[in-house]
Amino acid sequence: MLRVTDIHKTFNAGTVNEKQALRGVSLNLEDGEFVTVIGGNGAGKSTFLNAVAGVWPIDSGSIEIDGTDVTGLSEHVRAKYLGRVFQDPMTGTAADMEIEENLALAARRGKSRSPFRWGVTKEEHEKYRELLAQLDLGLEDRLTSKVGLLSGGQRQAVTLLMATLKKPRLLLLDE
């Protein structure tokens, strides 16, 4: 399902600010397995997740998801395999858009976009209302509220729902 083999990542290579963030990291996860990575600040936890997600290229090694080598693929191409919740609750959502608009964007990830189809359908609105009600945060009654008006915890809950709407093969949770 996820196979990370001997990956390395160095920032600012060849300068006085050189930082080896990942040195020979390997991991093999099968379907249904999960792993928790623990370490202090600067240990490379977020760098590892960013490497898997394709935020920046690794220096060496390989990353496979579902048997597909994604090492050289860009972040937006890898997104079809991944759901992701970022460490910062302000990341991963569009603050100036409504809750239901953010959810609709997540639900449509990977689909072709038509310039003539904007907005949220009545069916989508009801689906999002039901999903949010399960979180028991009162967000089902605030579907048209801007995400930027939510508390950090509420925003993380919306981000988690967005990350799992499409049933990703791999879910990356950063703190």
Coordinates of C-alpha atoms in Angstrom, one line a residue:
M1 CA 0.0 0.0 0.0
L2 CA 2.8 2.5 1.0
R3 CA 6.4 1.6 0.5
V4 CA 9.0 4.2 1.3
T5 CA 12.5 3.0 0.6
D6 CA 15.7 4.7 1.7
I7 CA 14.6 8.3 1.2
H8 CA 16.9 11.3 1.8
K9 CA 16.1 15.0 1.9
T10 CA 18.6 17.8 2.5
F11 CA 17.6 21.4 2.6
N12 CA 20.0 24.1 1.5
A13 CA 22.6 21.6 0.3
G14 CA 26.1 22.9 0.0
T15 CA 25.5 26.0 2.2
V16 CA 26.3 26.8 5.8
N17 CA 22.5 26.3 6.4
E18 CA 22.6 22.7 5.1
K19 CA 20.1 20.5 7.1
Q20 CA 19.7 16.8 6.5
A21 CA 16.1 16.3 7.4
L22 CA 15.7 12.7 6.2
R23 CA 18.5 10.1 6.1
G24 CA 17.7 6.7 4.8
V25 CA 14.1 6.5 6.0
S26 CA 12.1 3.4 5.0
L27 CA 8.6 2.3 5.8
N28 CA 6.3 -0.4 4.5
L29 CA 2.6 -0.2 5.3
E30 CA -0.1 -2.7 4.2
D31 CA -3.8 -2.0 3.8
G32 CA -5.5 -1.3 7.1
E33 CA -2.2 -0.6 8.9
F34 CA -1.3 2.7 10.5
V35 CA 1.8 4.1 12.0
T36 CA 2.5 7.0 14.4
V37 CA 5.7 8.9 14.0
I38 CA 7.0 10.5 17.2
G39 CA 9.9 12.9 17.6
G40 CA 10.9 16.3 18.8
N41 CA 10.8 19.6 16.9
G42 CA 13.0 19.4 13.8
A43 CA 13.1 15.6 13.8
G44 CA 11.7 15.4 10.3
K45 CA 8.1 14.2 10.9
S46 CA 6.4 16.9 8.7
T47 CA 9.2 16.6 6.2
F48 CA 8.5 12.9 5.9
L49 CA 4.8 13.5 5.2
N50 CA 5.6 16.3 2.8
A51 CA 7.9 13.9 0.9
V52 CA 5.2 11.3 0.7
A53 CA 2.7 13.9 -0.5
G54 CA 5.1 15.3 -3.1
V55 CA 5.4 18.8 -1.7
W56 CA 9.0 18.8 -2.7
P57 CA 11.2 16.2 -4.4
I58 CA 13.4 13.9 -2.4
D59 CA 17.1 13.7 -3.0
S60 CA 17.2 9.9 -3.3
G61 CA 15.1 6.8 -2.6
S62 CA 11.7 5.9 -3.7
I63 CA 8.0 6.2 -2.7
E64 CA 5.3 3.8 -3.9
I65 CA 1.6 4.0 -3.3
D66 CA -0.5 1.0 -4.3
G67 CA 2.4 -0.4 -6.2
T68 CA 2.8 2.8 -8.3
D69 CA 6.1 4.6 -8.1
V70 CA 5.1 8.2 -7.3
T71 CA 8.6 9.4 -6.5
G72 CA 8.8 11.7 -9.5
L73 CA 5.1 12.7 -9.6
S74 CA 4.0 16.2 -8.6
E75 CA 1.9 16.9 -5.5
H76 CA -1.3 17.5 -7.5
V77 CA -0.9 14.1 -9.3
R78 CA -0.3 12.3 -6.0
A79 CA -3.4 13.9 -4.5
K80 CA -5.6 11.3 -6.0
Y81 CA -4.1 8.7 -3.7
L82 CA -4.1 10.9 -0.6
G83 CA -6.1 12.6 2.0
R84 CA -4.3 15.0 4.2
V85 CA -4.8 17.0 7.4
F86 CA -2.1 19.6 8.1
Q87 CA -0.5 20.6 11.4
D88 CA -1.8 24.2 11.0
P89 CA -5.6 24.4 11.2
M90 CA -5.5 27.3 8.8
T91 CA -4.0 25.1 6.0
G92 CA -6.0 22.8 3.8
T93 CA -9.1 25.0 3.6
A94 CA -10.1 28.2 1.8
A95 CA -10.9 30.6 4.7
D96 CA -13.0 33.0 2.5
M97 CA -15.2 30.2 1.2
E98 CA -18.2 28.6 3.0
I99 CA -18.0 25.3 4.8
E100 CA -20.1 23.6 2.1
E101 CA -18.0 25.1 -0.7
N102 CA -14.8 23.7 0.9
L103 CA -16.5 20.3 1.2
A104 CA -17.6 20.5 -2.5
L105 CA -14.1 21.3 -3.6
A106 CA -12.8 18.2 -1.7
A107 CA -15.6 16.0 -3.1
R108 CA -14.7 17.1 -6.7
R109 CA -11.0 16.6 -6.3
G110 CA -9.6 14.7 -9.3
K111 CA -12.8 15.3 -11.4
S112 CA -12.8 17.4 -14.6
R113 CA -14.1 20.9 -14.0
S114 CA -16.6 22.7 -16.1
P115 CA -16.6 26.5 -16.1
F116 CA -20.4 26.4 -16.2
R117 CA -21.0 24.4 -13.0
W118 CA -20.4 26.3 -9.8
G119 CA -22.0 26.1 -6.5
V120 CA -23.3 23.3 -4.3
T121 CA -26.3 21.2 -5.3
K122 CA -29.2 20.5 -3.0
E123 CA -28.1 16.9 -2.7
E124 CA -24.6 17.8 -1.8
H125 CA -25.9 20.3 0.8
E126 CA -27.9 17.6 2.5
K127 CA -25.1 15.1 2.3
Y128 CA -22.7 17.6 4.0
R129 CA -25.3 18.5 6.6
E130 CA -25.6 14.8 7.5
L131 CA -21.8 14.2 7.6
L132 CA -21.2 17.3 9.8
A133 CA -24.0 16.4 12.2
Q134 CA -22.1 13.2 13.0
L135 CA -19.3 15.4 14.4
D136 CA -21.6 16.9 17.0
L137 CA -20.1 20.4 16.7
G138 CA -23.1 22.3 15.4
L139 CA -21.5 22.8 12.1
E140 CA -24.4 21.2 10.2
D141 CA -26.3 24.5 10.9
R142 CA -23.5 26.6 9.7
L143 CA -22.9 25.3 6.2
T144 CA -22.9 28.8 4.7
S145 CA -20.5 30.2 7.2
K146 CA -17.0 31.1 6.1
V147 CA -14.4 28.6 7.2
G148 CA -12.2 31.4 8.4
L149 CA -14.8 32.2 11.1
L150 CA -14.4 28.7 12.7
S151 CA -12.3 27.9 15.7
G152 CA -9.1 25.9 15.2
G153 CA -10.7 22.7 16.3
Q154 CA -13.8 23.2 14.2
R155 CA -11.6 23.9 11.2
Q156 CA -9.6 20.8 11.8
A157 CA -12.8 18.8 11.9
V158 CA -13.9 20.2 8.6
T159 CA -10.4 19.5 7.2
L160 CA -10.5 15.9 8.3
L161 CA -14.0 15.5 6.7
M162 CA -12.6 17.0 3.5
A163 CA -9.6 14.6 3.6
T164 CA -11.8 11.6 3.9
L165 CA -14.7 12.4 1.6
K166 CA -13.2 10.6 -1.3
K167 CA -12.0 7.6 0.7
P168 CA -8.3 8.1 0.1
R169 CA -5.9 5.1 -0.2
L170 CA -3.6 6.9 2.3
L171 CA -4.5 9.4 5.0
L172 CA -1.7 11.7 6.2
L173 CA -2.4 13.4 9.6
D174 CA 0.2 15.9 10.8
E175 CA -0.4 16.3 14.5

